[in-house]
Coordinates of C-alpha atoms in Angstrom, one line a residue:
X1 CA -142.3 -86.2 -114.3
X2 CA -140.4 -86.3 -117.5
X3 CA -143.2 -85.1 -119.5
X4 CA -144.3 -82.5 -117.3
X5 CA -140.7 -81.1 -117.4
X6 CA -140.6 -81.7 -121.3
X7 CA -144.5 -80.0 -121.6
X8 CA -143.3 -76.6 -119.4
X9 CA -139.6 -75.9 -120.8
X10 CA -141.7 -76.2 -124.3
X11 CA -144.1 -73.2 -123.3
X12 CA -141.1 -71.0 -121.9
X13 CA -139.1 -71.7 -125.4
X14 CA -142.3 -70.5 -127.2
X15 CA -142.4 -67.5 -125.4
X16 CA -139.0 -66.8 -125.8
X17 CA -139.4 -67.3 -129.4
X18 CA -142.6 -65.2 -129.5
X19 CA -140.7 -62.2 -127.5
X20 CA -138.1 -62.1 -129.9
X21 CA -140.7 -61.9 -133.2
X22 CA -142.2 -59.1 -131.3
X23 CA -139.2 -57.5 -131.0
X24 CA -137.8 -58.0 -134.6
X25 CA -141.0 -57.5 -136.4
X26 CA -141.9 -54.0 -134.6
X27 CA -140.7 -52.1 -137.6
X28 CA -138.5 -49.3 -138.0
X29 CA -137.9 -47.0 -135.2
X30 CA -140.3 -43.5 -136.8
X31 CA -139.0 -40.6 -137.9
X32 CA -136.5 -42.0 -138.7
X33 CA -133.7 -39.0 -139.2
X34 CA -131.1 -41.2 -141.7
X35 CA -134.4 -41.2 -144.1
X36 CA -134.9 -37.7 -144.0
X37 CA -133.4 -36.6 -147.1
X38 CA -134.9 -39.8 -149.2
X39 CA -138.8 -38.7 -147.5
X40 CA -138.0 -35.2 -148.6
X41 CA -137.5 -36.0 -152.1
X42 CA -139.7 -38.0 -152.2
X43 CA -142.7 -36.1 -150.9
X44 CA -141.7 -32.8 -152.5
X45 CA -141.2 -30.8 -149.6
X46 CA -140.0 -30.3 -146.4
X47 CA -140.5 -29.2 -143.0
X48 CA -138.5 -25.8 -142.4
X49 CA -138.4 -24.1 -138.4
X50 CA -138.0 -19.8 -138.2
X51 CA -138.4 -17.4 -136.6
X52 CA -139.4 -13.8 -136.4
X53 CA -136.7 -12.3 -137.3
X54 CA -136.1 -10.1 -140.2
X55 CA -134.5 -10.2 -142.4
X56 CA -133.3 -13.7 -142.1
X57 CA -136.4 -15.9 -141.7
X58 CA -140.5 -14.3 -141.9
X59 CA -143.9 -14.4 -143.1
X60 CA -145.1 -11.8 -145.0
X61 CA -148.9 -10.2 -144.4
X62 CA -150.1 -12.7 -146.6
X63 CA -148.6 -15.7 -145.3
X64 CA -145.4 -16.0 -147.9
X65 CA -142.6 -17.3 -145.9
X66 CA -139.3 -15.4 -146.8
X67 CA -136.4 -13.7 -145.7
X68 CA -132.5 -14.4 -146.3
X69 CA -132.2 -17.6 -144.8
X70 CA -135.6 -19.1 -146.1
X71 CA -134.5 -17.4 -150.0
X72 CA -131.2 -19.8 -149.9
X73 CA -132.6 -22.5 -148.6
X74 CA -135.6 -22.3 -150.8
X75 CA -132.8 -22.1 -154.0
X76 CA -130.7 -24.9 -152.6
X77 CA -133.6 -27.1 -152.2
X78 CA -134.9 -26.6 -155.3
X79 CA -131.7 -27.9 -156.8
X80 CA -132.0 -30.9 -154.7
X81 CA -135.7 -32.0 -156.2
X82 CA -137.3 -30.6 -153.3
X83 CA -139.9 -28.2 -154.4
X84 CA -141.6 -27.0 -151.5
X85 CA -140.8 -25.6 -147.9
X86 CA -143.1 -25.8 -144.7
X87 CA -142.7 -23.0 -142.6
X88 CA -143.2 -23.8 -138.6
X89 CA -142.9 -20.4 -136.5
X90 CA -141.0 -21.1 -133.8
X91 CA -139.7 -18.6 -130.8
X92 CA -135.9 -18.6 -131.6
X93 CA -134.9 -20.0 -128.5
X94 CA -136.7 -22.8 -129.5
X95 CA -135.8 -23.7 -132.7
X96 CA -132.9 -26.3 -131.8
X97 CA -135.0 -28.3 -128.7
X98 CA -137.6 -28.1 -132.1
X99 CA -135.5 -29.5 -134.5
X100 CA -134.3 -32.4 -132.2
X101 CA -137.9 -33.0 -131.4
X102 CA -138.7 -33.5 -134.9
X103 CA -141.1 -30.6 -135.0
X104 CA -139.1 -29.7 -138.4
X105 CA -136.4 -31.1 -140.5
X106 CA -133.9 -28.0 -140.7
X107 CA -133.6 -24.5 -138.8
X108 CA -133.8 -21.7 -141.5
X109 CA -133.6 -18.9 -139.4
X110 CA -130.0 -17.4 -140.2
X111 CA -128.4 -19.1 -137.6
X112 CA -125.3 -17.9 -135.9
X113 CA -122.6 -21.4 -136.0
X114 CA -120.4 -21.8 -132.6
X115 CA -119.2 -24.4 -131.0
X116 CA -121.8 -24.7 -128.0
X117 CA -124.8 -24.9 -131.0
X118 CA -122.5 -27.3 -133.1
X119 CA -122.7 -29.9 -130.3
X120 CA -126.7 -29.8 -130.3
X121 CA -127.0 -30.0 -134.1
X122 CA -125.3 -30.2 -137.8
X123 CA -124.9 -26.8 -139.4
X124 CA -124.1 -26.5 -143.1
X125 CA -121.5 -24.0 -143.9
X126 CA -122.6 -20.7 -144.0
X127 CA -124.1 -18.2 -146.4
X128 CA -123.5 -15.2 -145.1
X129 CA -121.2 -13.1 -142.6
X130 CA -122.6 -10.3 -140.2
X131 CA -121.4 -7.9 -137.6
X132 CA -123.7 -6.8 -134.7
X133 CA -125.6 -2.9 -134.7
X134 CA -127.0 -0.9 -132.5
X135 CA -130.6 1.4 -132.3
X136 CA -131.3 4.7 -130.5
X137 CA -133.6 7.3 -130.1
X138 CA -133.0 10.4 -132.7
X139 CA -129.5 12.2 -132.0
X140 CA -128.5 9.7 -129.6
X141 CA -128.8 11.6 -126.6
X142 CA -126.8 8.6 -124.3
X143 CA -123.8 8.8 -127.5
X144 CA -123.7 5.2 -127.1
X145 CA -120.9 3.7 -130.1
X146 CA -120.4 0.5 -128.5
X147 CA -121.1 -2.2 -125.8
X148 CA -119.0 -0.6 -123.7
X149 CA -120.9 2.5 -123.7
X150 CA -123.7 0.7 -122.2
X151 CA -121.3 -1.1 -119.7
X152 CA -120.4 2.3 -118.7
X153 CA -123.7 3.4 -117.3
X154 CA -125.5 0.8 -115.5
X155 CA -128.8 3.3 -115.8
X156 CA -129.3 2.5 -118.9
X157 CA -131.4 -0.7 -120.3
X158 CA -130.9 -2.3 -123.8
X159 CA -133.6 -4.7 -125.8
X160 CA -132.3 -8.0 -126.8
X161 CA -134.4 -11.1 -128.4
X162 CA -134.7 -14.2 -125.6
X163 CA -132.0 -16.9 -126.9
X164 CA -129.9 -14.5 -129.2
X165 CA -126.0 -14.3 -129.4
X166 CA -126.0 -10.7 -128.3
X167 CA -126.9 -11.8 -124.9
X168 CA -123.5 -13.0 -124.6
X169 CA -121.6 -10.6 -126.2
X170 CA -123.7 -7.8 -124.2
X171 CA -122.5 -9.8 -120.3
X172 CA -119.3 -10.6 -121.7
X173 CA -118.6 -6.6 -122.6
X174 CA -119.4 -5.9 -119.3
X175 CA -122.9 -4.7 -119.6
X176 CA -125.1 -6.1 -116.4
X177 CA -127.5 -8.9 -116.6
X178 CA -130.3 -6.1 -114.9
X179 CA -129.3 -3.8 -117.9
X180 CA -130.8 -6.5 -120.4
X181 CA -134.5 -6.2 -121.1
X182 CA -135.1 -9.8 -123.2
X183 CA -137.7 -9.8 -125.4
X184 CA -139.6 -12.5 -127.8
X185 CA -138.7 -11.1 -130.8
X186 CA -137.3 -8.4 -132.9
X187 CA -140.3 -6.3 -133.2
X188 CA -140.9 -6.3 -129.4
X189 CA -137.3 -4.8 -129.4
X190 CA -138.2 -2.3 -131.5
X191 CA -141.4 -1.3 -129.7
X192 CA -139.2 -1.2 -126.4
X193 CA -137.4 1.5 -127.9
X194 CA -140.1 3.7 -129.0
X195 CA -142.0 3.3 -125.5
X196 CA -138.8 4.2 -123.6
X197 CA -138.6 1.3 -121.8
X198 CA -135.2 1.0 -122.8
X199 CA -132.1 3.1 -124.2
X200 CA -130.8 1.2 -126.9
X201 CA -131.5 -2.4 -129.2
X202 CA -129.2 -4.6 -130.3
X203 CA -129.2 -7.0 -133.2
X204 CA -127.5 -8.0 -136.4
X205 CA -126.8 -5.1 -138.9
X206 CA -129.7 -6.8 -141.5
X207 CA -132.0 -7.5 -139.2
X208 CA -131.7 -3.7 -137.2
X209 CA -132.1 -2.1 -140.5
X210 CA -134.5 -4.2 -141.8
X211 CA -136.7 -3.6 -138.4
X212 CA -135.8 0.0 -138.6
X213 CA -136.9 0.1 -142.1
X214 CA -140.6 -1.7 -141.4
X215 CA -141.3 1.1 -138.3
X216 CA -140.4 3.9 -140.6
X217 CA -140.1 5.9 -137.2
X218 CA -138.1 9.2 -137.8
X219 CA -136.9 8.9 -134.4
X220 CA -135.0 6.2 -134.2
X221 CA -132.0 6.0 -135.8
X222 CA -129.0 3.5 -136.2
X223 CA -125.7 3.9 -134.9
X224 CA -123.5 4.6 -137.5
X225 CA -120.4 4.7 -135.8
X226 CA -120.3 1.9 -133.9
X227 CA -117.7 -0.4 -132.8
X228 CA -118.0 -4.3 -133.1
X229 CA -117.7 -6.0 -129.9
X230 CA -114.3 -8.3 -129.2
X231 CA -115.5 -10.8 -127.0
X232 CA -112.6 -13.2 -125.5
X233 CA -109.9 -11.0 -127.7
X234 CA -112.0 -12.1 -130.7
X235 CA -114.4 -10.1 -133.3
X236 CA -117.5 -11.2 -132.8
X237 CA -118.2 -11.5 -136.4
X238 CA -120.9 -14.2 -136.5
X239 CA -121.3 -16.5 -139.7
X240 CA -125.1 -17.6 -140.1
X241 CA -126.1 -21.1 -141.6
X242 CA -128.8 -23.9 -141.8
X243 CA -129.0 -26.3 -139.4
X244 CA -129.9 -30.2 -139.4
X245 CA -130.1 -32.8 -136.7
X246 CA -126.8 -34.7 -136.0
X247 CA -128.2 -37.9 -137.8
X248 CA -128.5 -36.0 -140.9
X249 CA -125.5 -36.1 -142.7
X250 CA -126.5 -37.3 -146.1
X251 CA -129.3 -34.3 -146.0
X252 CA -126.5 -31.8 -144.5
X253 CA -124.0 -32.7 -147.1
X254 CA -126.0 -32.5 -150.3
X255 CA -126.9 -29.3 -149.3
X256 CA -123.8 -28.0 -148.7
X257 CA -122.5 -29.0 -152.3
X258 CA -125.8 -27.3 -153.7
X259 CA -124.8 -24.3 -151.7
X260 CA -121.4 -24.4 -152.9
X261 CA -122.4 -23.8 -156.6
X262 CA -124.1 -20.9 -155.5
X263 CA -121.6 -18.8 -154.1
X264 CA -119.4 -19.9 -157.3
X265 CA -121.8 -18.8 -159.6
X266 CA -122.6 -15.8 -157.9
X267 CA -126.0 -16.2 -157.3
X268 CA -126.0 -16.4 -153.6
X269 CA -125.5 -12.9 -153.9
X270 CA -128.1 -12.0 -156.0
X271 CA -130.4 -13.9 -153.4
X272 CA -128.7 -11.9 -151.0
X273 CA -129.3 -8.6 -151.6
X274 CA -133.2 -7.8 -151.7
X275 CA -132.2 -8.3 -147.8
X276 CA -130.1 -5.6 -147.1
X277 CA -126.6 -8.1 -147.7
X278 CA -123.6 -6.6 -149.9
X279 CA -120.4 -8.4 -150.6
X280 CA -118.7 -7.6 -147.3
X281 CA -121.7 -10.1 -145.8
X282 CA -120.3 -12.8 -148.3
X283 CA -119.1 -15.7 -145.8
X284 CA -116.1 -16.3 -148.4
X285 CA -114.1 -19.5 -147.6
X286 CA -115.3 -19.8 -143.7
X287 CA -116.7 -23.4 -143.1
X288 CA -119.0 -24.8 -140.5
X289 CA -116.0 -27.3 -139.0
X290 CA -114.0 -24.1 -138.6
X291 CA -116.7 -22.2 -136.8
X292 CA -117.5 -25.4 -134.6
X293 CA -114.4 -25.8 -133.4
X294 CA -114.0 -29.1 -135.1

């Protein structure tokens, strides 16, 4: 009886033991994010998500990915011994749930930083500062200068890309949900315009020029004169920036000290304006833990 007692608490050891090799010997866990930078450097390039969205992050008719955000990126990466970047298009509401999935290894898409995105991922601190703008039709018949303008008349309709700030600042100005026509991207906005399916689009002051710019439509026309939203008794001046998974501190951090030597030199701004970006869209001494809320 002994024996047999002996014989089955030997079997139940081994299997113990064997679980625990299984467990111990299965490797490390993959994709692993605290590796990111090393794989980077390693491999000479890197995974990059963007969007449509001019002039911050797009692919040119021959396939070149470049814009604003993509241009400093591409310079601070550089820097870093990482030579190439891998564009993945991604709709810009998707480009966080992307990131976090490991579809890519940073957002360069000119990201606005707030506190709400600073809890989903890691932004670097920024490279630029930007105020919002708005498109009409030639003359602007509705003599719309501001949000409130559009909250004014709940007949009219205005174009906004699916998942960008000016959602917010549009509801939070007083301007109806059934007033906002969302579309998938800046171009559609544009195209919303021209059809008269809506009375106005909104976007960053780059990015509506830039748009205006590639339609060459004589009419439409920016609004001049308009007045930058307050939202919460705040200017809604937005600060945009890269992004990188909350695990990715190392990667986050080199590139911010990369970035850093940019703006001292100067050069940021040289990258900066072949987009449409002066000195007043210089981000000065604004960090990414001030923006966050941090």
């Amino acid at each position: 009886m002994n024996r047999l007692f002996s014989f089955a608490l030997c079997i139940l050891l081994a299997l113990t033991v064997a679980g625990c090799a299984t467990q111990s010997t299965g490797g490390e866990p993959a994709n692993n994010t605290s590796n990111t930078l090393e794989k980077a450097k390693q491999q000479g390039f890197v995974a990059v998500g963007f969007a449509n969205e001019k002039p911050y992050a797009y692919a040119t008719p021959d396939g070149k990915l470049t814009g604003e955000a993509v241009e400093v990126a591409r310079a601070v990466l550089q820097r870093m011994g990482i030579a190439e970047m891998n564009g993945v298009l991604t709709e810009f509401s998707s480009l966080i749930p992307g990131l976090k999935a490991e579809r890519f290894d940073i957002i360069t898409a000119g990201m606005f930083i707030n506190p709400q995105r600073s809890k989903e991922v890691s932004f670097a601190n920024p490279e630029y500062s930007i105020g919002e703008a708005l498109a009409v039709k030639k003359g602007n018949p509705q003599k719309l200068h501001s949000y409130k303008d559009l909250a004014a008349n709940k007949e009219l309709k205005v174009a906004v890309m699916t998942g960008a700030i000016e959602n917010e600042y549009l509801i939070k100005s007083g301007v109806g949900k059934e007033q906002i026509v969302t579309v998938p991207d800046q171009p559609s906005a544009i195209s919303a315009l021209q059809a008269g399916r809506v009375h106005a689009v909104t976007m960053t002051g780059p990015s509506l020029q830039a748009n205006l710019d590639s339609a060459k439509d004589a009419e439409l026309e920016r609004v001049m004169d308009f007045t930058q939203p307050e939202v919460d008794g705040s200017s809604v001046r937005g600060y945009g920036a890269a992004a990188f998974r909350k695990d990715d501190t190392a990667f986050r951090d080199a590139f911010n000290a990369e970035l850093a030597k940019l703006k001292q030199s100067g050069e940021l701004l040289e990258i900066l304006k072949p987009f449409g970006f002066t000195e007043q869209e210089l981000p000065g001494d604004m960090t990414a833990d001030k923006l966050s809320g941090e």
